[in-house]
mmCIF file of C-alpha atoms and ligand atoms in Angstrom:
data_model
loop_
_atom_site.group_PDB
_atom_site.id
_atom_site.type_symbol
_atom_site.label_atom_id
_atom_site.label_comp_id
_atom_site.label_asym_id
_atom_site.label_seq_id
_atom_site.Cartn_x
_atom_site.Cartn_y
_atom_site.Cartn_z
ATOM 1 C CA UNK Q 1 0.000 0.000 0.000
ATOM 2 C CA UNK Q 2 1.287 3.681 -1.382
ATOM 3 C CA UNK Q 3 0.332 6.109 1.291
ATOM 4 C CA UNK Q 4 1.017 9.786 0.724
ATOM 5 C CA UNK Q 5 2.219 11.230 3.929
ATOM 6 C CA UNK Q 6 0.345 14.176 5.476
ATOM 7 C CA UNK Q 7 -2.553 13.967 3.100
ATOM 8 C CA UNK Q 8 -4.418 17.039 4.460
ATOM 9 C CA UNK Q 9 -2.367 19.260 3.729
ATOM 10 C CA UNK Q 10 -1.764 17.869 0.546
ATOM 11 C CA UNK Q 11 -4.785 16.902 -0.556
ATOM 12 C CA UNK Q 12 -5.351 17.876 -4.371
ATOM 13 C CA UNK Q 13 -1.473 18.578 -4.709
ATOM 14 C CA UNK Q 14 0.808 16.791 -7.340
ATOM 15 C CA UNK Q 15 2.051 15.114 -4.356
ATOM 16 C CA UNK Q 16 -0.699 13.404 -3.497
ATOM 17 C CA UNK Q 17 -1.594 12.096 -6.902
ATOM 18 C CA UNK Q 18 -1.030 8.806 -7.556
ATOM 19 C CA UNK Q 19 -1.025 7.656 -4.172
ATOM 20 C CA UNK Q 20 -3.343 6.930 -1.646
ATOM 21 C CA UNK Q 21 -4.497 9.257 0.663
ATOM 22 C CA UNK Q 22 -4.544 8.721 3.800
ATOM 23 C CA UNK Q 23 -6.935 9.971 6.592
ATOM 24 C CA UNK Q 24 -5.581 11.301 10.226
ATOM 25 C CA UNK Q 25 -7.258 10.633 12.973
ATOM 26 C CA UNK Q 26 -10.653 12.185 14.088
ATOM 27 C CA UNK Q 27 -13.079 12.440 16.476
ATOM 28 C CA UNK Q 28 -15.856 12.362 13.470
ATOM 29 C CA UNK Q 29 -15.659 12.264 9.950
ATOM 30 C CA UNK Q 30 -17.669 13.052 6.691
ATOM 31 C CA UNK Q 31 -18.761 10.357 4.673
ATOM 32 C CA UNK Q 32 -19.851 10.319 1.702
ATOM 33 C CA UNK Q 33 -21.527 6.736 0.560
ATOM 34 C CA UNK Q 34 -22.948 6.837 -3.088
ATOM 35 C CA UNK Q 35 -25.119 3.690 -3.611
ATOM 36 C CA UNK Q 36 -26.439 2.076 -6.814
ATOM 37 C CA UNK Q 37 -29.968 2.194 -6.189
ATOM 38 C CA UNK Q 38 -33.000 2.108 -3.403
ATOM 39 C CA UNK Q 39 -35.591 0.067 -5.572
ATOM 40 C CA UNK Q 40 -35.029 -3.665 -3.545
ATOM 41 C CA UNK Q 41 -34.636 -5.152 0.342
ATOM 42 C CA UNK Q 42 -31.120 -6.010 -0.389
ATOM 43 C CA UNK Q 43 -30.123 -2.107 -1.290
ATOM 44 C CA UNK Q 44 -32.419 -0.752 1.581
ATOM 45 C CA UNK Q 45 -31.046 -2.994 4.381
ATOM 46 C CA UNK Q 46 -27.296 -2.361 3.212
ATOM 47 C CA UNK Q 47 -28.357 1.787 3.085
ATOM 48 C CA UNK Q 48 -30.012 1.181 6.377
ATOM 49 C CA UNK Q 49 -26.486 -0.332 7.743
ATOM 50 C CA UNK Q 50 -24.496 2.339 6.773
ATOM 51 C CA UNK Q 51 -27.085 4.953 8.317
ATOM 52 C CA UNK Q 52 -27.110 3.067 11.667
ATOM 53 C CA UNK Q 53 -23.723 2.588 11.963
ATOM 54 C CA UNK Q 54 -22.375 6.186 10.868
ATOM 55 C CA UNK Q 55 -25.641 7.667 13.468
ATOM 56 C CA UNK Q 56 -23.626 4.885 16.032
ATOM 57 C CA UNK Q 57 -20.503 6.784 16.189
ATOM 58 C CA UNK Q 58 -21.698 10.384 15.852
ATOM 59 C CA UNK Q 59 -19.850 10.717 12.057
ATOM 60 C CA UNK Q 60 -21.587 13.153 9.086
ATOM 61 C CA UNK Q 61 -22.687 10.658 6.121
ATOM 62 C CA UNK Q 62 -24.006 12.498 2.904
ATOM 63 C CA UNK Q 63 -25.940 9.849 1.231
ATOM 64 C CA UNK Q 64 -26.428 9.393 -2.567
ATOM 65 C CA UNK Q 65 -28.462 7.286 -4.360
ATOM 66 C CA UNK Q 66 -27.706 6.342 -8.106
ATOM 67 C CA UNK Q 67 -31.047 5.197 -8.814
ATOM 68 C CA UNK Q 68 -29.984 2.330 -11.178
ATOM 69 C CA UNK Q 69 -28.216 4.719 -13.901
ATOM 70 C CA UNK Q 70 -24.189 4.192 -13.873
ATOM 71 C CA UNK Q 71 -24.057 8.010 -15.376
ATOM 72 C CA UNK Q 72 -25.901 9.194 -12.466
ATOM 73 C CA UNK Q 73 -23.689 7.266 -10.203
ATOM 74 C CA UNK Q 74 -20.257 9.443 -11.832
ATOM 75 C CA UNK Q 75 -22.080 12.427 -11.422
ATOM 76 C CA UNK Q 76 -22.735 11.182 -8.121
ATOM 77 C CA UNK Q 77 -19.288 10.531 -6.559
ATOM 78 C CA UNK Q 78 -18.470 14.089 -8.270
ATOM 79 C CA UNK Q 79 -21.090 15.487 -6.242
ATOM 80 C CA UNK Q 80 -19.229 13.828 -3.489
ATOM 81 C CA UNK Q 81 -16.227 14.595 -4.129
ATOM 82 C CA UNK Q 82 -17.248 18.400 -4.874
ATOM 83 C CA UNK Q 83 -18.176 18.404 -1.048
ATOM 84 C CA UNK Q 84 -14.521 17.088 0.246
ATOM 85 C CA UNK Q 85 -16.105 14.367 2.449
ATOM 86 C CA UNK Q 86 -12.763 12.651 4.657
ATOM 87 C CA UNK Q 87 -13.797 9.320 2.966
ATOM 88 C CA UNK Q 88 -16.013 7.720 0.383
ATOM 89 C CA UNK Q 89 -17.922 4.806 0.584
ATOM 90 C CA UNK Q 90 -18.845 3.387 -2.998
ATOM 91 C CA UNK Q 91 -21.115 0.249 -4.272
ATOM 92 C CA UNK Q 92 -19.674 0.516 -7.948
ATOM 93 C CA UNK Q 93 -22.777 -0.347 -10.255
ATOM 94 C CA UNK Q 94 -20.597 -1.103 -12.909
ATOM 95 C CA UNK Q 95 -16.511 -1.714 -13.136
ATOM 96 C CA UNK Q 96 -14.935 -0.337 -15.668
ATOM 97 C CA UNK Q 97 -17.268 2.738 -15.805
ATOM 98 C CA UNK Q 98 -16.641 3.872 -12.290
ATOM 99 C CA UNK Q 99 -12.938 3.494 -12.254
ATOM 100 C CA UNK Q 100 -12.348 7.030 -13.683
ATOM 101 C CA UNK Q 101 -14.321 9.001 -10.357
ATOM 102 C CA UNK Q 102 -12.548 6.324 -8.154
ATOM 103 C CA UNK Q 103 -9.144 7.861 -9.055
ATOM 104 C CA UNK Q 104 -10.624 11.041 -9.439
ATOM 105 C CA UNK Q 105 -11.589 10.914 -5.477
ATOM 106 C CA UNK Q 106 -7.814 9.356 -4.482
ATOM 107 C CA UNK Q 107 -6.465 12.949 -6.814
ATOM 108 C CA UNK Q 108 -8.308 14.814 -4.677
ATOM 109 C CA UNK Q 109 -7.411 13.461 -1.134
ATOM 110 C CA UNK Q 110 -9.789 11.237 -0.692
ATOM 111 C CA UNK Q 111 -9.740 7.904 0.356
ATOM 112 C CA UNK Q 112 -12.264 5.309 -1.288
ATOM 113 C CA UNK Q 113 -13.200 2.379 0.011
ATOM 114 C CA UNK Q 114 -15.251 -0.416 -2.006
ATOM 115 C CA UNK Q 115 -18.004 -2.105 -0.876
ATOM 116 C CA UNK Q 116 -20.372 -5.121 -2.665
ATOM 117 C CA UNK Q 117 -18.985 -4.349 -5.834
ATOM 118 C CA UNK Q 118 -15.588 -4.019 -6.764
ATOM 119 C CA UNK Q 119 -13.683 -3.409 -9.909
ATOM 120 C CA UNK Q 120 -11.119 -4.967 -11.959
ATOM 121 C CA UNK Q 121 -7.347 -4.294 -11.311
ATOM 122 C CA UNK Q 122 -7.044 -3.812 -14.662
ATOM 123 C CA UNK Q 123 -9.562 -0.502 -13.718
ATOM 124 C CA UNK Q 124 -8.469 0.921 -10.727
ATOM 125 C CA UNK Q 125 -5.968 -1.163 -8.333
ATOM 126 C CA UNK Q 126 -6.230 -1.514 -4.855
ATOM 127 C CA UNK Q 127 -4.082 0.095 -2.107
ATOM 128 C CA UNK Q 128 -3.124 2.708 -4.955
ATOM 129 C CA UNK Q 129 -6.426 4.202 -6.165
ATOM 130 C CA UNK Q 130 -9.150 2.674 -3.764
ATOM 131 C CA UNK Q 131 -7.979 1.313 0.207
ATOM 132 C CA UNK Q 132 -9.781 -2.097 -0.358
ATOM 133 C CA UNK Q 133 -13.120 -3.588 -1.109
ATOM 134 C CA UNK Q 134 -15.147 -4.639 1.842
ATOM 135 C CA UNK Q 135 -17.818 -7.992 0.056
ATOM 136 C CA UNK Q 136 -18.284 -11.190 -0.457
ATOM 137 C CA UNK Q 137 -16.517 -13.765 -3.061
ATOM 138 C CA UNK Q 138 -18.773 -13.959 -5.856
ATOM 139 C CA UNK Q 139 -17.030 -16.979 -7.697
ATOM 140 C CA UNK Q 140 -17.276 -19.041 -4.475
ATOM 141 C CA UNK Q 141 -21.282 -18.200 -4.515
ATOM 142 C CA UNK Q 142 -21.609 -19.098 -7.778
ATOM 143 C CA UNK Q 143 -19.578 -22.418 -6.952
ATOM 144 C CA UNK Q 144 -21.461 -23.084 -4.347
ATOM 145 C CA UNK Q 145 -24.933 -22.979 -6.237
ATOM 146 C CA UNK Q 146 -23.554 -25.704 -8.753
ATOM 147 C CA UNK Q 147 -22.274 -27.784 -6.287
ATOM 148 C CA UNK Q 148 -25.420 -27.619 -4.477
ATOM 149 C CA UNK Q 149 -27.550 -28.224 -7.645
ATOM 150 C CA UNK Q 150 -25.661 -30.978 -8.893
ATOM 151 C CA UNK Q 151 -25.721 -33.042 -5.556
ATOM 152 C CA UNK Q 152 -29.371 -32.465 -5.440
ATOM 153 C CA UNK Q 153 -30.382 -33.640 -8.800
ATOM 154 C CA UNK Q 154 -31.587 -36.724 -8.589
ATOM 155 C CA UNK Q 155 -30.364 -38.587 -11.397
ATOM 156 C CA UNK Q 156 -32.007 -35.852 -13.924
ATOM 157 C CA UNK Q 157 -30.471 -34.101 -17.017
ATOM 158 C CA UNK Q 158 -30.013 -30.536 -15.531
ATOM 159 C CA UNK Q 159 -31.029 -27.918 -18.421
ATOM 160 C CA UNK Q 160 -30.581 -24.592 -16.759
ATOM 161 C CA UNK Q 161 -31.641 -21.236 -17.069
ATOM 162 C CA UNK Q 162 -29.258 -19.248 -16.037
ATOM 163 C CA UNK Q 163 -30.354 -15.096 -15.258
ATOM 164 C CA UNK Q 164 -27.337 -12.526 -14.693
ATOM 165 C CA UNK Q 165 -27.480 -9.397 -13.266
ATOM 166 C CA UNK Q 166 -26.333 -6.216 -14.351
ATOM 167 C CA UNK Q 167 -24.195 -6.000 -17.036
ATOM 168 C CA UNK Q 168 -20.716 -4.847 -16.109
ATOM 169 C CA UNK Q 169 -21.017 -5.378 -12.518
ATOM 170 C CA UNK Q 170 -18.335 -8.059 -10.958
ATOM 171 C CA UNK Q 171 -20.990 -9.951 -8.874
ATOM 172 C CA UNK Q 172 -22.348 -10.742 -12.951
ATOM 173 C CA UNK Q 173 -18.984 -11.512 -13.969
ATOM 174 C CA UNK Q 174 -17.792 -13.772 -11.012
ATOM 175 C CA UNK Q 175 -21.212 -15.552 -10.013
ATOM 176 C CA UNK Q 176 -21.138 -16.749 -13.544
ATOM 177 C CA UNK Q 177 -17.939 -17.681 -13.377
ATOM 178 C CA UNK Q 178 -18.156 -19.752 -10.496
ATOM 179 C CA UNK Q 179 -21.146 -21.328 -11.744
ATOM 180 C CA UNK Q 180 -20.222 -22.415 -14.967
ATOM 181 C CA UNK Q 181 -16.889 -23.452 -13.882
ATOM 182 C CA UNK Q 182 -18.174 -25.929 -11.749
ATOM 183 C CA UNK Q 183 -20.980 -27.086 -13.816
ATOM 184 C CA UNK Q 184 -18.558 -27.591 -16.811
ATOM 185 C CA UNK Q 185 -16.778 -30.336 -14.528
ATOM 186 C CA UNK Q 186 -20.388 -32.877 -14.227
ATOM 187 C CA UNK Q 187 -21.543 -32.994 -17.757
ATOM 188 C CA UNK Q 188 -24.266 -33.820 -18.983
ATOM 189 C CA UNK Q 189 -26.133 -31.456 -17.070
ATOM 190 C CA UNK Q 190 -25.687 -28.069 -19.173
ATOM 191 C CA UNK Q 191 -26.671 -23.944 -19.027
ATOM 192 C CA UNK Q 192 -28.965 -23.829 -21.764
ATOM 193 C CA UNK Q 193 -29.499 -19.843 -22.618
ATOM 194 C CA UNK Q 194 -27.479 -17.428 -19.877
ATOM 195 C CA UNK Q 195 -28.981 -13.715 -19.862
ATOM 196 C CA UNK Q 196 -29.235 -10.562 -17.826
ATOM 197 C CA UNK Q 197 -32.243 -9.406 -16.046
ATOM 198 C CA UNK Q 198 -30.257 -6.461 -14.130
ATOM 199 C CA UNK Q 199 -30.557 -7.902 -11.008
ATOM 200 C CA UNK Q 200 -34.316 -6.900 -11.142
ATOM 201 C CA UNK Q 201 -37.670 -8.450 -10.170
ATOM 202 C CA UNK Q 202 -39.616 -7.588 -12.916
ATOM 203 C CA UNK Q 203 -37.141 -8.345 -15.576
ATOM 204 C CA UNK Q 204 -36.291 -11.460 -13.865
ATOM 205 C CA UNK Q 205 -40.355 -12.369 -14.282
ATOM 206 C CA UNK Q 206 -40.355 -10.983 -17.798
ATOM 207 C CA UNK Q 207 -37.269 -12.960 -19.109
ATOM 208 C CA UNK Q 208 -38.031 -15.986 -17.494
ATOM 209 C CA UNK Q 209 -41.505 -15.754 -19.118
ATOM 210 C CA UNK Q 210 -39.708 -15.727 -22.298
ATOM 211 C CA UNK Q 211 -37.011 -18.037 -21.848
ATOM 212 C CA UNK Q 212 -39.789 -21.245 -20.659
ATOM 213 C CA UNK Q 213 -40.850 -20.969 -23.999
ATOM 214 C CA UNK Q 214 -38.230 -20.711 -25.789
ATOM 215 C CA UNK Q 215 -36.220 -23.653 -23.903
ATOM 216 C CA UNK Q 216 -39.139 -26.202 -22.564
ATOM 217 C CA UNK Q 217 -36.791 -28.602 -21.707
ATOM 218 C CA UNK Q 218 -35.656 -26.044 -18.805
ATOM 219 C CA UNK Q 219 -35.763 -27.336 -15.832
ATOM 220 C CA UNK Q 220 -33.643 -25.448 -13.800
ATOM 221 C CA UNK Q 221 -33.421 -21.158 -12.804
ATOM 222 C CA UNK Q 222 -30.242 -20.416 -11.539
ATOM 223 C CA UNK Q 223 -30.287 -16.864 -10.488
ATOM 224 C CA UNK Q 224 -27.751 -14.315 -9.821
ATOM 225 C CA UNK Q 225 -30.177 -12.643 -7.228
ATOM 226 C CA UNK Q 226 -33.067 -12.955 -5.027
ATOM 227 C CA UNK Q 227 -35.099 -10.823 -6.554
ATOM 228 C CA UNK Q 228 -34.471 -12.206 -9.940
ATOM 229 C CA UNK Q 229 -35.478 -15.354 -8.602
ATOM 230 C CA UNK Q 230 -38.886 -14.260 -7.016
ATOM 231 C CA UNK Q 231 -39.459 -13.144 -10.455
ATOM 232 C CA UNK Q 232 -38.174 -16.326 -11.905
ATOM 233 C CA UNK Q 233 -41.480 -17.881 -9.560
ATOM 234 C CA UNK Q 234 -44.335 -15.778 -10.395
ATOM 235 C CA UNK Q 235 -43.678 -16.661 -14.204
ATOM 236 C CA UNK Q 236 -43.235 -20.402 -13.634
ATOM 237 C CA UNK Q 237 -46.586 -19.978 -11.537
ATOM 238 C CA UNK Q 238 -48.216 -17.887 -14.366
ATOM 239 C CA UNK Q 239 -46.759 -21.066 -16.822
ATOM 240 C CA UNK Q 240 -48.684 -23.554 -14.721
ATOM 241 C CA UNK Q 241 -45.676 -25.312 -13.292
ATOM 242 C CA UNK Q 242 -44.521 -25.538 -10.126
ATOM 243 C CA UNK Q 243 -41.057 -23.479 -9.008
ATOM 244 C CA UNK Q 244 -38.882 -26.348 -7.006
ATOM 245 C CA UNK Q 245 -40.508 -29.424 -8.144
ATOM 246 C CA UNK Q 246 -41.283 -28.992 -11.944
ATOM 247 C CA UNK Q 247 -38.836 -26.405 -12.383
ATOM 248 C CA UNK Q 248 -35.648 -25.873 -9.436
ATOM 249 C CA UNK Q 249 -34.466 -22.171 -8.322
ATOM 250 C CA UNK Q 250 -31.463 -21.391 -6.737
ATOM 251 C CA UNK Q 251 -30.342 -17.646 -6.270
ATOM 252 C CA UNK Q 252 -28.077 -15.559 -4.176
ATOM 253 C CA UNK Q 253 -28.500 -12.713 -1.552
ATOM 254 C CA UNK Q 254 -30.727 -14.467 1.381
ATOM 255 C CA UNK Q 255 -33.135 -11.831 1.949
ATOM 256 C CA UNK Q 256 -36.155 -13.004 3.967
ATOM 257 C CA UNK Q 257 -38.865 -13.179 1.003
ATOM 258 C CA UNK Q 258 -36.373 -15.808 -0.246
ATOM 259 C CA UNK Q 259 -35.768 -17.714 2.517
ATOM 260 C CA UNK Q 260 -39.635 -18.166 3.057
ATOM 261 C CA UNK Q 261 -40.077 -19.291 -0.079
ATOM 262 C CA UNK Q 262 -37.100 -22.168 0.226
ATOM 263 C CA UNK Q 263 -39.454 -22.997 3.516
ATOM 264 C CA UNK Q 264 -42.399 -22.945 1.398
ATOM 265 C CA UNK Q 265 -40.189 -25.091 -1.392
ATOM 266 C CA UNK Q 266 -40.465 -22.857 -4.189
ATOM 267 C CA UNK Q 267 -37.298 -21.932 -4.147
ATOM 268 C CA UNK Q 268 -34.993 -24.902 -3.792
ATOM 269 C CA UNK Q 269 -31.399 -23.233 -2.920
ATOM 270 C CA UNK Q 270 -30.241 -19.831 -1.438
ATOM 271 C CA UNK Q 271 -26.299 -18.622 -1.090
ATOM 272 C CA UNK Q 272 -26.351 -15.613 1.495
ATOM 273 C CA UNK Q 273 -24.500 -12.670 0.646
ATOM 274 C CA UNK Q 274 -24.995 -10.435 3.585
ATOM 275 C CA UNK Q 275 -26.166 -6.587 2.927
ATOM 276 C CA UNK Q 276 -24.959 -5.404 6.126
ATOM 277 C CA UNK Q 277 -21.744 -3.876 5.673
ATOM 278 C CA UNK Q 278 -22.374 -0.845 8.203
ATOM 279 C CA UNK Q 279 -20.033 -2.022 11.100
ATOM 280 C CA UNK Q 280 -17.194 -3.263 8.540
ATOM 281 C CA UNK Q 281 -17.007 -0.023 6.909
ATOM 282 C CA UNK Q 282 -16.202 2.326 9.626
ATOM 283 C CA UNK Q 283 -14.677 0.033 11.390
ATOM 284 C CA UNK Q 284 -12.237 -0.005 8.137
ATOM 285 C CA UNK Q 285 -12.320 3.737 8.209
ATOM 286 C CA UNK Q 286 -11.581 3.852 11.676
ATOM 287 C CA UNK Q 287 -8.838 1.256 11.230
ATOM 288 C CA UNK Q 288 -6.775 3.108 8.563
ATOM 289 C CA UNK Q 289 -6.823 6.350 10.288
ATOM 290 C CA UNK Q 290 -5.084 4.584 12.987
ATOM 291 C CA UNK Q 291 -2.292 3.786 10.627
ATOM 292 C CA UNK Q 292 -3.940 0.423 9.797
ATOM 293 C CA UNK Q 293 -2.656 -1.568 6.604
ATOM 294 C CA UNK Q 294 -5.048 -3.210 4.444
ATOM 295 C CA UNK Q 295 -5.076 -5.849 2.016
ATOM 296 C CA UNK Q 296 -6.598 -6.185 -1.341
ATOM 297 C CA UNK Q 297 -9.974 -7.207 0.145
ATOM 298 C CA UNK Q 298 -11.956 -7.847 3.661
ATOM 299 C CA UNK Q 299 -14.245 -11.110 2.465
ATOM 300 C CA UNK Q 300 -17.235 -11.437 4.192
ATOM 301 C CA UNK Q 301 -18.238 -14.756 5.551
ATOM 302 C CA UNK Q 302 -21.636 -15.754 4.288
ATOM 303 C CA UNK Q 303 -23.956 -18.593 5.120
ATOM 304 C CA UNK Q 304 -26.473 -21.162 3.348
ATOM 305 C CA UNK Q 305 -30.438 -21.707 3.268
ATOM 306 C CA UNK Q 306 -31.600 -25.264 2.137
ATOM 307 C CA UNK Q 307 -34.912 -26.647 2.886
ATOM 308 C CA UNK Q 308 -33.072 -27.872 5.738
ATOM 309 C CA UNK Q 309 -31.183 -25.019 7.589
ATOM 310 C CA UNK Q 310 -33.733 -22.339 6.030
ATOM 311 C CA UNK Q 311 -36.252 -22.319 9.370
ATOM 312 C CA UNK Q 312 -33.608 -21.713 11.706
ATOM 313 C CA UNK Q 313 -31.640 -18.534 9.498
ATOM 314 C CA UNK Q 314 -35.043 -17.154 8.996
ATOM 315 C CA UNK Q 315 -35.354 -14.389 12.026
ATOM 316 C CA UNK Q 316 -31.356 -13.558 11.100
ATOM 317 C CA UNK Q 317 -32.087 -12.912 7.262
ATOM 318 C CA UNK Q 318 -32.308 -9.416 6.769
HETATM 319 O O1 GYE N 401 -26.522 -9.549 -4.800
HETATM 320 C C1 GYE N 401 -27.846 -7.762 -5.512
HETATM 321 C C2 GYE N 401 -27.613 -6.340 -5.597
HETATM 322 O O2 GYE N 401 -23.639 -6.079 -5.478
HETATM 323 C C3 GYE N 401 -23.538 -7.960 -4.084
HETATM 324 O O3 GYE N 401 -26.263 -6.291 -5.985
HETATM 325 C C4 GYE N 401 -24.405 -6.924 -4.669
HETATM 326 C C5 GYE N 401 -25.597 -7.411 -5.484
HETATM 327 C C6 GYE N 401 -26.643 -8.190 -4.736
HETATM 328 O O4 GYE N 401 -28.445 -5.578 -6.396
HETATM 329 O O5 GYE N 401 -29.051 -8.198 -5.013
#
């Protein structure tokens, strides 16, 4: 990790370009935490985090929301930026596009930390141009749903559906790449048609609509998200089949709606990826102003809902 000594005073300098900033201590900070969007439980639990934990400790946090548009989302951490909050908090919505604002942040002083998302070192490397990125590993989720799925398929020919999420955004990239890495290794169960449905409910519902009809002999959803997934339901309901028997779903995120409906057996599988980053953020924050080194990434430890385990992780989903 490049630090640039005494960053307040140089913040914005040549100096300090390049490098990362680094914070001194305070008793409070401002934070700036620009977020994707607002529009689903796993967004409003991980905006709720943040807000409990920066009320918690007292610190200043100017909250934006992105409201699903990357552009918005630049214009966003500018705004940010603009305002010379001590720190920024960002959920990239997309890699490669963010990158840019990311270093734009680090040339003005500020220190960035990632959270959920992350990009690509090719982008923007950590411990030069962002601190670290604070989420879970998406390849192991996606590993984990094949694994699950193929010790659970009773001697059927798994034809799957698989539904990505946003475009551009490394939980798409990696929980596909865990997937189908794992599912390459147990032929002859095979993806049949992989698309995106943004990580959204009613495109999830839409697509998977489409996609039934297009593919009968589906007989799996593999979704990148819960909400996806819920969608992926309703339009095997509306088909006259029934999600988890005729057709299996397995998603990612863990949200309660979900885990209910493993209970109720619609949906067969759930990987958790935990939307509660609050106390891992500032304790991050808190951490590097202390003089702190950080790796490339903080994982997060995340758990597992099958019909078995989901009754008990119910109360704890979020
Ligand atoms: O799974 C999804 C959300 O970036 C890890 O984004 C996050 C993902 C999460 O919209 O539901």
């Amino acid at each position: 990790m490049q630090r640039s000594a005494n960053c307040a005073l140089l913040a914005g300098s040549v100096l300090a370009k390049g490098m990362l900033p680094s914070l001194t201590q305070q008793a409070t900070y401002r934070v700036g935490f620009a977020q994707t969007e607002s529009d689903n439980p796993w967004r409003v639990a991980q905006t709720a985090s943040m807000k409990d934990e920066a009320k918690r400790l007292g610190f200043d946090l100017s909250y934006t929301d992105a409201q699903g548009s990357t552009a918005k989302q630049v214009a966003d951490v500018r705004s940010l930026i603009a305002k010379r909050v001590d720190v920024l908090f960002l959920s990239p919505r997309e890699d490669k596009a963010l990158a840019p604002v990311v270093k734009e942040a680090r040339d003005a002083g500020i220190p960035v930390i990632l959270l959920d998302r992350t990009i690509n070192a090719q982008y923007a490397v950590p411990g030069r141009d962002y601190l670290t990125f604070i989420g879970s590993d998406f390849v192991k989720e996606g590993g984990r749903v094949a694994t699950w799925l193929v010790n659970n398929a009773r001697g059927k020919k798994l034809n799957i559906i698989e539904l990505e999420g946003t475009v551009g955004a490394t939980p798409t990239i990696d929980r596909k790449r865990g997937f189908d890495w794992v599912l390459a290794q147990y032929p002859p169960h095979k993806i049949v048609v992989s698309q995106s449905a943004d990580f959204s409910r009613d495109k999830g519902r839409q697509l998977t609509e489409l996609l039934l009809e297009k593919y009968p002999e589906a007989n799996v959803i593999y979704a990148h998200n819960d909400e996806m997934a819920i969608g992926a339901v309703a339009a095997i309901e509306a088909a006259g089949k029934k999600p988890g028997k005729d057709i299996m779903v397995l998603s990612i995120d863990g949200g309660k709606e979900a885990v209910k409906l493993v209970l109720d057996g619609k949906i067969n599988y759930v990987v958790e990826c935990n939307p509660r980053f609050g106390p891992e953020a500032f304790k991050t924050l808190q951490g590097y102003a202390k003089g702190k080194s950080y790796g490339d990434k903080i994982v997060n430890q995340d758990r597992d809902y099958t019909p078995q385990t989901a009754k008990a992780g119910l109360s704890s989903a979020y």
